[in-house]
C-alpha positions as protocol buffer text, in pm:
chain_id: "A"
residue {
  index: 1
  type: UNK
  ca { x: -19745 y: -12878 z: -15622 }
}
residue {
  index: 2
  type: UNK
  ca { x: -19813 y: -13247 z: -15560 }
}
residue {
  index: 3
  type: UNK
  ca { x: -19797 y: -13340 z: -15929 }
}
residue {
  index: 4
  type: UNK
  ca { x: -19551 y: -13603 z: -16044 }
}
residue {
  index: 5
  type: UNK
  ca { x: -19473 y: -13552 z: -16411 }
}
residue {
  index: 6
  type: UNK
  ca { x: -19339 y: -13904 z: -16449 }
}
residue {
  index: 7
  type: UNK
  ca { x: -19691 y: -14041 z: -16444 }
}
residue {
  index: 8
  type: UNK
  ca { x: -19806 y: -13807 z: -16717 }
}
residue {
  index: 9
  type: UNK
  ca { x: -19511 y: -13888 z: -16938 }
}
residue {
  index: 10
  type: UNK
  ca { x: -19442 y: -14250 z: -16849 }
}
residue {
  index: 11
  type: UNK
  ca { x: -19797 y: -14378 z: -16806 }
}
residue {
  index: 12
  type: UNK
  ca { x: -19894 y: -14399 z: -17174 }
}
residue {
  index: 13
  type: UNK
  ca { x: -19557 y: -14550 z: -17265 }
}
residue {
  index: 14
  type: UNK
  ca { x: -19586 y: -14809 z: -16987 }
}
residue {
  index: 15
  type: UNK
  ca { x: -19938 y: -14899 z: -17102 }
}
residue {
  index: 16
  type: UNK
  ca { x: -19823 y: -14944 z: -17460 }
}
residue {
  index: 17
  type: UNK
  ca { x: -19522 y: -15158 z: -17370 }
}
residue {
  index: 18
  type: UNK
  ca { x: -19710 y: -15380 z: -17123 }
}
residue {
  index: 19
  type: UNK
  ca { x: -20006 y: -15425 z: -17360 }
}
residue {
  index: 20
  type: UNK
  ca { x: -19770 y: -15541 z: -17633 }
}
residue {
  index: 21
  type: UNK
  ca { x: -19583 y: -15777 z: -17398 }
}
residue {
  index: 22
  type: UNK
  ca { x: -19902 y: -15935 z: -17262 }
}
residue {
  index: 23
  type: UNK
  ca { x: -20030 y: -16002 z: -17614 }
}
residue {
  index: 24
  type: UNK
  ca { x: -19693 y: -16129 z: -17741 }
}
residue {
  index: 25
  type: UNK
  ca { x: -19655 y: -16378 z: -17457 }
}
residue {
  index: 26
  type: UNK
  ca { x: -20026 y: -16472 z: -17468 }
}
residue {
  index: 27
  type: UNK
  ca { x: -20099 y: -16388 z: -17107 }
}
residue {
  index: 28
  type: UNK
  ca { x: -20472 y: -16452 z: -17056 }
}
residue {
  index: 29
  type: UNK
  ca { x: -20687 y: -16173 z: -16911 }
}
residue {
  index: 30
  type: UNK
  ca { x: -20784 y: -16184 z: -16545 }
}
residue {
  index: 31
  type: UNK
  ca { x: -21076 y: -16418 z: -16482 }
}
residue {
  index: 32
  type: UNK
  ca { x: -21009 y: -16651 z: -16777 }
}
residue {
  index: 33
  type: UNK
  ca { x: -20966 y: -17016 z: -16684 }
}
residue {
  index: 34
  type: UNK
  ca { x: -20623 y: -17134 z: -16793 }
}
residue {
  index: 35
  type: UNK
  ca { x: -20561 y: -17497 z: -16887 }
}
residue {
  index: 36
  type: UNK
  ca { x: -20191 y: -17580 z: -16844 }
}
residue {
  index: 37
  type: UNK
  ca { x: -20018 y: -17777 z: -17117 }
}
residue {
  index: 38
  type: UNK
  ca { x: -19942 y: -18140 z: -17030 }
}
residue {
  index: 39
  type: UNK
  ca { x: -19571 y: -18196 z: -16984 }
}
residue {
  index: 40
  type: UNK
  ca { x: -19549 y: -18575 z: -16961 }
}
residue {
  index: 41
  type: UNK
  ca { x: -19679 y: -18878 z: -17156 }
}
residue {
  index: 42
  type: UNK
  ca { x: -19959 y: -18949 z: -16911 }
}
residue {
  index: 43
  type: UNK
  ca { x: -20082 y: -18591 z: -16929 }
}
residue {
  index: 44
  type: UNK
  ca { x: -20066 y: -18589 z: -17309 }
}
residue {
  index: 45
  type: UNK
  ca { x: -20260 y: -18914 z: -17329 }
}
residue {
  index: 46
  type: UNK
  ca { x: -20527 y: -18787 z: -17089 }
}
residue {
  index: 47
  type: UNK
  ca { x: -20560 y: -18461 z: -17283 }
}
residue {
  index: 48
  type: UNK
  ca { x: -20591 y: -18649 z: -17612 }
}
residue {
  index: 49
  type: UNK
  ca { x: -20864 y: -18871 z: -17470 }
}
residue {
  index: 50
  type: UNK
  ca { x: -21071 y: -18581 z: -17340 }
}
residue {
  index: 51
  type: UNK
  ca { x: -21036 y: -18377 z: -17660 }
}
residue {
  index: 52
  type: UNK
  ca { x: -21127 y: -18662 z: -17896 }
}
residue {
  index: 53
  type: UNK
  ca { x: -21403 y: -18831 z: -17702 }
}
residue {
  index: 54
  type: UNK
  ca { x: -21681 y: -18927 z: -17947 }
}
residue {
  index: 55
  type: UNK
  ca { x: -21959 y: -18790 z: -17727 }
}
residue {
  index: 56
  type: UNK
  ca { x: -21799 y: -18447 z: -17715 }
}
residue {
  index: 57
  type: UNK
  ca { x: -21747 y: -18418 z: -18092 }
}
residue {
  index: 58
  type: UNK
  ca { x: -22063 y: -18580 z: -18225 }
}
residue {
  index: 59
  type: UNK
  ca { x: -22402 y: -18408 z: -18234 }
}
residue {
  index: 60
  type: UNK
  ca { x: -22690 y: -18583 z: -18063 }
}
residue {
  index: 61
  type: UNK
  ca { x: -22924 y: -18675 z: -18352 }
}
residue {
  index: 62
  type: UNK
  ca { x: -23173 y: -18896 z: -18170 }
}
């Protein structure tokens, strides 16, 4: 009484399917900062400048 068998049978299958889908579509875990992909030329140029800045890539050997 009060037991729903669908949860016992469907729960593990749901977990397996959703886990696979989240990994396949590269959905980041909760709490991870997501950087959206630039979709225009200005965004691409800004992203390229921040990723290849000399100060960010070079060690400080003073």
